[in-house]
């Protein structure tokens, strides 16, 4: 994995944010993320600064070097593909299992 810092923009009340955050906790040895809170109750997701990260203003969002992602499914896939052991767990070889994992994101 790249040694560049990885930032996860999240709010604990947002289901998708929480899912990605919990994923990073489960694999904290492989995925080291700095969590940045976005206060939905204050409308921070609508700020120009945040919209530069997530044009739709949605959470979660991830920055890793020049990579900027929003939408939980894209973030899960990116994190999994950075690490072969995560890839095999998150994106199994069997098509039905892979589709089920993707559907749940």
mmCIF file with all atom_site columns, C-alpha atoms in Angstrom:
data_model
loop_
_atom_site.group_PDB
_atom_site.id
_atom_site.type_symbol
_atom_site.label_atom_id
_atom_site.label_alt_id
_atom_site.label_comp_id
_atom_site.label_asym_id
_atom_site.label_entity_id
_atom_site.label_seq_id
_atom_site.pdbx_PDB_ins_code
_atom_site.Cartn_x
_atom_site.Cartn_y
_atom_site.Cartn_z
_atom_site.occupancy
_atom_site.B_iso_or_equiv
_atom_site.pdbx_formal_charge
_atom_site.auth_seq_id
_atom_site.auth_comp_id
_atom_site.auth_asym_id
_atom_site.auth_atom_id
_atom_site.pdbx_PDB_model_num
ATOM 1   C CA . UNK A 1 1   ? 0.000   0.000   0.000  1.00 0.00 ? 1   UNK A CA 1
ATOM 2   C CA . UNK A 1 2   ? 1.070   3.528   -0.621 1.00 0.00 ? 2   UNK A CA 1
ATOM 3   C CA . UNK A 1 3   ? 2.582   5.337   2.345  1.00 0.00 ? 3   UNK A CA 1
ATOM 4   C CA . UNK A 1 4   ? 0.474   8.399   1.594  1.00 0.00 ? 4   UNK A CA 1
ATOM 5   C CA . UNK A 1 5   ? -1.993  9.494   4.246  1.00 0.00 ? 5   UNK A CA 1
ATOM 6   C CA . UNK A 1 6   ? -5.549  8.237   3.882  1.00 0.00 ? 6   UNK A CA 1
ATOM 7   C CA . UNK A 1 7   ? -8.472  10.330  5.152  1.00 0.00 ? 7   UNK A CA 1
ATOM 8   C CA . UNK A 1 8   ? -12.008 9.067   5.673  1.00 0.00 ? 8   UNK A CA 1
ATOM 9   C CA . UNK A 1 9   ? -14.696 11.755  5.879  1.00 0.00 ? 9   UNK A CA 1
ATOM 10  C CA . UNK A 1 10  ? -17.551 10.419  7.944  1.00 0.00 ? 10  UNK A CA 1
ATOM 11  C CA . UNK A 1 11  ? -20.420 11.070  10.326 1.00 0.00 ? 11  UNK A CA 1
ATOM 12  C CA . UNK A 1 12  ? -21.374 8.440   12.947 1.00 0.00 ? 12  UNK A CA 1
ATOM 13  C CA . UNK A 1 13  ? -25.080 8.880   12.209 1.00 0.00 ? 13  UNK A CA 1
ATOM 14  C CA . UNK A 1 14  ? -24.637 8.057   8.534  1.00 0.00 ? 14  UNK A CA 1
ATOM 15  C CA . UNK A 1 15  ? -25.050 4.320   7.869  1.00 0.00 ? 15  UNK A CA 1
ATOM 16  C CA . UNK A 1 16  ? -22.671 4.161   4.885  1.00 0.00 ? 16  UNK A CA 1
ATOM 17  C CA . UNK A 1 17  ? -20.017 6.178   6.751  1.00 0.00 ? 17  UNK A CA 1
ATOM 18  C CA . UNK A 1 18  ? -20.263 3.885   9.728  1.00 0.00 ? 18  UNK A CA 1
ATOM 19  C CA . UNK A 1 19  ? -19.993 0.783   7.526  1.00 0.00 ? 19  UNK A CA 1
ATOM 20  C CA . UNK A 1 20  ? -16.760 1.990   5.897  1.00 0.00 ? 20  UNK A CA 1
ATOM 21  C CA . UNK A 1 21  ? -15.344 3.127   9.247  1.00 0.00 ? 21  UNK A CA 1
ATOM 22  C CA . UNK A 1 22  ? -16.100 -0.271  10.819 1.00 0.00 ? 22  UNK A CA 1
ATOM 23  C CA . UNK A 1 23  ? -14.465 -1.978  7.828  1.00 0.00 ? 23  UNK A CA 1
ATOM 24  C CA . UNK A 1 24  ? -11.299 0.054   8.404  1.00 0.00 ? 24  UNK A CA 1
ATOM 25  C CA . UNK A 1 25  ? -11.365 -0.844  12.113 1.00 0.00 ? 25  UNK A CA 1
ATOM 26  C CA . UNK A 1 26  ? -11.732 -4.533  11.347 1.00 0.00 ? 26  UNK A CA 1
ATOM 27  C CA . UNK A 1 27  ? -8.642  -4.389  9.154  1.00 0.00 ? 27  UNK A CA 1
ATOM 28  C CA . UNK A 1 28  ? -6.736  -1.697  11.043 1.00 0.00 ? 28  UNK A CA 1
ATOM 29  C CA . UNK A 1 29  ? -3.416  -3.499  10.545 1.00 0.00 ? 29  UNK A CA 1
ATOM 30  C CA . UNK A 1 30  ? -3.814  -3.310  6.767  1.00 0.00 ? 30  UNK A CA 1
ATOM 31  C CA . UNK A 1 31  ? -5.758  -0.054  6.446  1.00 0.00 ? 31  UNK A CA 1
ATOM 32  C CA . UNK A 1 32  ? -4.656  2.967   8.436  1.00 0.00 ? 32  UNK A CA 1
ATOM 33  C CA . UNK A 1 33  ? -7.094  5.807   8.050  1.00 0.00 ? 33  UNK A CA 1
ATOM 34  C CA . UNK A 1 34  ? -7.347  9.204   9.660  1.00 0.00 ? 34  UNK A CA 1
ATOM 35  C CA . UNK A 1 35  ? -11.014 9.910   10.353 1.00 0.00 ? 35  UNK A CA 1
ATOM 36  C CA . UNK A 1 36  ? -12.321 13.404  9.651  1.00 0.00 ? 36  UNK A CA 1
ATOM 37  C CA . UNK A 1 37  ? -15.732 14.228  11.059 1.00 0.00 ? 37  UNK A CA 1
ATOM 38  C CA . UNK A 1 38  ? -18.309 15.958  8.866  1.00 0.00 ? 38  UNK A CA 1
ATOM 39  C CA . UNK A 1 39  ? -21.150 17.400  10.931 1.00 0.00 ? 39  UNK A CA 1
ATOM 40  C CA . UNK A 1 40  ? -24.355 16.720  9.019  1.00 0.00 ? 40  UNK A CA 1
ATOM 41  C CA . UNK A 1 41  ? -26.398 18.591  11.620 1.00 0.00 ? 41  UNK A CA 1
ATOM 42  C CA . UNK A 1 42  ? -24.457 21.763  10.780 1.00 0.00 ? 42  UNK A CA 1
ATOM 43  C CA . UNK A 1 43  ? -24.628 21.212  7.020  1.00 0.00 ? 43  UNK A CA 1
ATOM 44  C CA . UNK A 1 44  ? -20.864 20.783  6.627  1.00 0.00 ? 44  UNK A CA 1
ATOM 45  C CA . UNK A 1 45  ? -21.484 18.365  3.739  1.00 0.00 ? 45  UNK A CA 1
ATOM 46  C CA . UNK A 1 46  ? -22.758 21.337  1.734  1.00 0.00 ? 46  UNK A CA 1
ATOM 47  C CA . UNK A 1 47  ? -19.656 23.482  2.221  1.00 0.00 ? 47  UNK A CA 1
ATOM 48  C CA . UNK A 1 48  ? -17.508 24.371  -0.782 1.00 0.00 ? 48  UNK A CA 1
ATOM 49  C CA . UNK A 1 49  ? -14.543 22.708  0.917  1.00 0.00 ? 49  UNK A CA 1
ATOM 50  C CA . UNK A 1 50  ? -16.353 19.385  1.288  1.00 0.00 ? 50  UNK A CA 1
ATOM 51  C CA . UNK A 1 51  ? -17.930 19.599  -2.183 1.00 0.00 ? 51  UNK A CA 1
ATOM 52  C CA . UNK A 1 52  ? -14.376 19.729  -3.583 1.00 0.00 ? 52  UNK A CA 1
ATOM 53  C CA . UNK A 1 53  ? -13.966 16.233  -2.102 1.00 0.00 ? 53  UNK A CA 1
ATOM 54  C CA . UNK A 1 54  ? -17.468 14.883  -2.704 1.00 0.00 ? 54  UNK A CA 1
ATOM 55  C CA . UNK A 1 55  ? -19.238 16.895  -5.429 1.00 0.00 ? 55  UNK A CA 1
ATOM 56  C CA . UNK A 1 56  ? -22.592 15.402  -4.466 1.00 0.00 ? 56  UNK A CA 1
ATOM 57  C CA . UNK A 1 57  ? -22.012 16.267  -0.805 1.00 0.00 ? 57  UNK A CA 1
ATOM 58  C CA . UNK A 1 58  ? -22.463 12.626  0.210  1.00 0.00 ? 58  UNK A CA 1
ATOM 59  C CA . UNK A 1 59  ? -20.707 10.581  2.839  1.00 0.00 ? 59  UNK A CA 1
ATOM 60  C CA . UNK A 1 60  ? -18.504 8.703   3.177  1.00 0.00 ? 60  UNK A CA 1
ATOM 61  C CA . UNK A 1 61  ? -15.640 10.172  1.190  1.00 0.00 ? 61  UNK A CA 1
ATOM 62  C CA . UNK A 1 62  ? -12.008 9.109   1.033  1.00 0.00 ? 62  UNK A CA 1
ATOM 63  C CA . UNK A 1 63  ? -8.805  10.869  0.037  1.00 0.00 ? 63  UNK A CA 1
ATOM 64  C CA . UNK A 1 64  ? -5.643  8.842   -0.530 1.00 0.00 ? 64  UNK A CA 1
ATOM 65  C CA . UNK A 1 65  ? -2.945  10.824  -2.303 1.00 0.00 ? 65  UNK A CA 1
ATOM 66  C CA . UNK A 1 66  ? -4.468  11.938  -5.603 1.00 0.00 ? 66  UNK A CA 1
ATOM 67  C CA . UNK A 1 67  ? -7.409  9.549   -5.262 1.00 0.00 ? 67  UNK A CA 1
ATOM 68  C CA . UNK A 1 68  ? -10.720 11.084  -4.187 1.00 0.00 ? 68  UNK A CA 1
ATOM 69  C CA . UNK A 1 69  ? -13.681 8.774   -3.776 1.00 0.00 ? 69  UNK A CA 1
ATOM 70  C CA . UNK A 1 70  ? -17.214 9.117   -2.527 1.00 0.00 ? 70  UNK A CA 1
ATOM 71  C CA . UNK A 1 71  ? -19.851 6.394   -2.298 1.00 0.00 ? 71  UNK A CA 1
ATOM 72  C CA . UNK A 1 72  ? -19.293 3.482   0.055  1.00 0.00 ? 72  UNK A CA 1
ATOM 73  C CA . UNK A 1 73  ? -19.141 0.787   -2.640 1.00 0.00 ? 73  UNK A CA 1
ATOM 74  C CA . UNK A 1 74  ? -16.289 2.510   -4.488 1.00 0.00 ? 74  UNK A CA 1
ATOM 75  C CA . UNK A 1 75  ? -14.421 3.046   -1.207 1.00 0.00 ? 75  UNK A CA 1
ATOM 76  C CA . UNK A 1 76  ? -14.851 -0.585  -0.124 1.00 0.00 ? 76  UNK A CA 1
ATOM 77  C CA . UNK A 1 77  ? -13.608 -1.825  -3.480 1.00 0.00 ? 77  UNK A CA 1
ATOM 78  C CA . UNK A 1 78  ? -10.621 0.542   -3.456 1.00 0.00 ? 78  UNK A CA 1
ATOM 79  C CA . UNK A 1 79  ? -9.576  -0.478  0.066  1.00 0.00 ? 79  UNK A CA 1
ATOM 80  C CA . UNK A 1 80  ? -10.021 -4.165  -0.727 1.00 0.00 ? 80  UNK A CA 1
ATOM 81  C CA . UNK A 1 81  ? -7.992  -3.955  -3.911 1.00 0.00 ? 81  UNK A CA 1
ATOM 82  C CA . UNK A 1 82  ? -5.114  -2.233  -2.104 1.00 0.00 ? 82  UNK A CA 1
ATOM 83  C CA . UNK A 1 83  ? -4.640  -5.389  -0.012 1.00 0.00 ? 83  UNK A CA 1
ATOM 84  C CA . UNK A 1 84  ? -4.818  -8.912  -1.472 1.00 0.00 ? 84  UNK A CA 1
ATOM 85  C CA . UNK A 1 85  ? -6.087  -10.446 1.796  1.00 0.00 ? 85  UNK A CA 1
ATOM 86  C CA . UNK A 1 86  ? -8.933  -7.927  1.963  1.00 0.00 ? 86  UNK A CA 1
ATOM 87  C CA . UNK A 1 87  ? -9.695  -8.451  -1.701 1.00 0.00 ? 87  UNK A CA 1
ATOM 88  C CA . UNK A 1 88  ? -10.239 -12.182 -1.206 1.00 0.00 ? 88  UNK A CA 1
ATOM 89  C CA . UNK A 1 89  ? -12.528 -11.534 1.783  1.00 0.00 ? 89  UNK A CA 1
ATOM 90  C CA . UNK A 1 90  ? -14.500 -8.643  0.341  1.00 0.00 ? 90  UNK A CA 1
ATOM 91  C CA . UNK A 1 91  ? -14.594 -9.746  -3.304 1.00 0.00 ? 91  UNK A CA 1
ATOM 92  C CA . UNK A 1 92  ? -14.703 -13.553 -3.284 1.00 0.00 ? 92  UNK A CA 1
ATOM 93  C CA . UNK A 1 93  ? -14.054 -15.512 -6.478 1.00 0.00 ? 93  UNK A CA 1
ATOM 94  C CA . UNK A 1 94  ? -17.495 -17.131 -6.574 1.00 0.00 ? 94  UNK A CA 1
ATOM 95  C CA . UNK A 1 95  ? -19.853 -14.838 -8.562 1.00 0.00 ? 95  UNK A CA 1
ATOM 96  C CA . UNK A 1 96  ? -22.910 -15.145 -6.282 1.00 0.00 ? 96  UNK A CA 1
ATOM 97  C CA . UNK A 1 97  ? -20.882 -14.388 -3.148 1.00 0.00 ? 97  UNK A CA 1
ATOM 98  C CA . UNK A 1 98  ? -19.200 -11.417 -4.849 1.00 0.00 ? 98  UNK A CA 1
ATOM 99  C CA . UNK A 1 99  ? -22.567 -10.080 -6.033 1.00 0.00 ? 99  UNK A CA 1
ATOM 100 C CA . UNK A 1 100 ? -24.029 -10.463 -2.535 1.00 0.00 ? 100 UNK A CA 1
ATOM 101 C CA . UNK A 1 101 ? -21.144 -8.500  -1.008 1.00 0.00 ? 101 UNK A CA 1
ATOM 102 C CA . UNK A 1 102 ? -21.531 -5.771  -3.618 1.00 0.00 ? 102 UNK A CA 1
ATOM 103 C CA . UNK A 1 103 ? -25.291 -5.643  -3.098 1.00 0.00 ? 103 UNK A CA 1
ATOM 104 C CA . UNK A 1 104 ? -24.873 -5.143  0.654  1.00 0.00 ? 104 UNK A CA 1
ATOM 105 C CA . UNK A 1 105 ? -22.719 -2.088  0.130  1.00 0.00 ? 105 UNK A CA 1
#
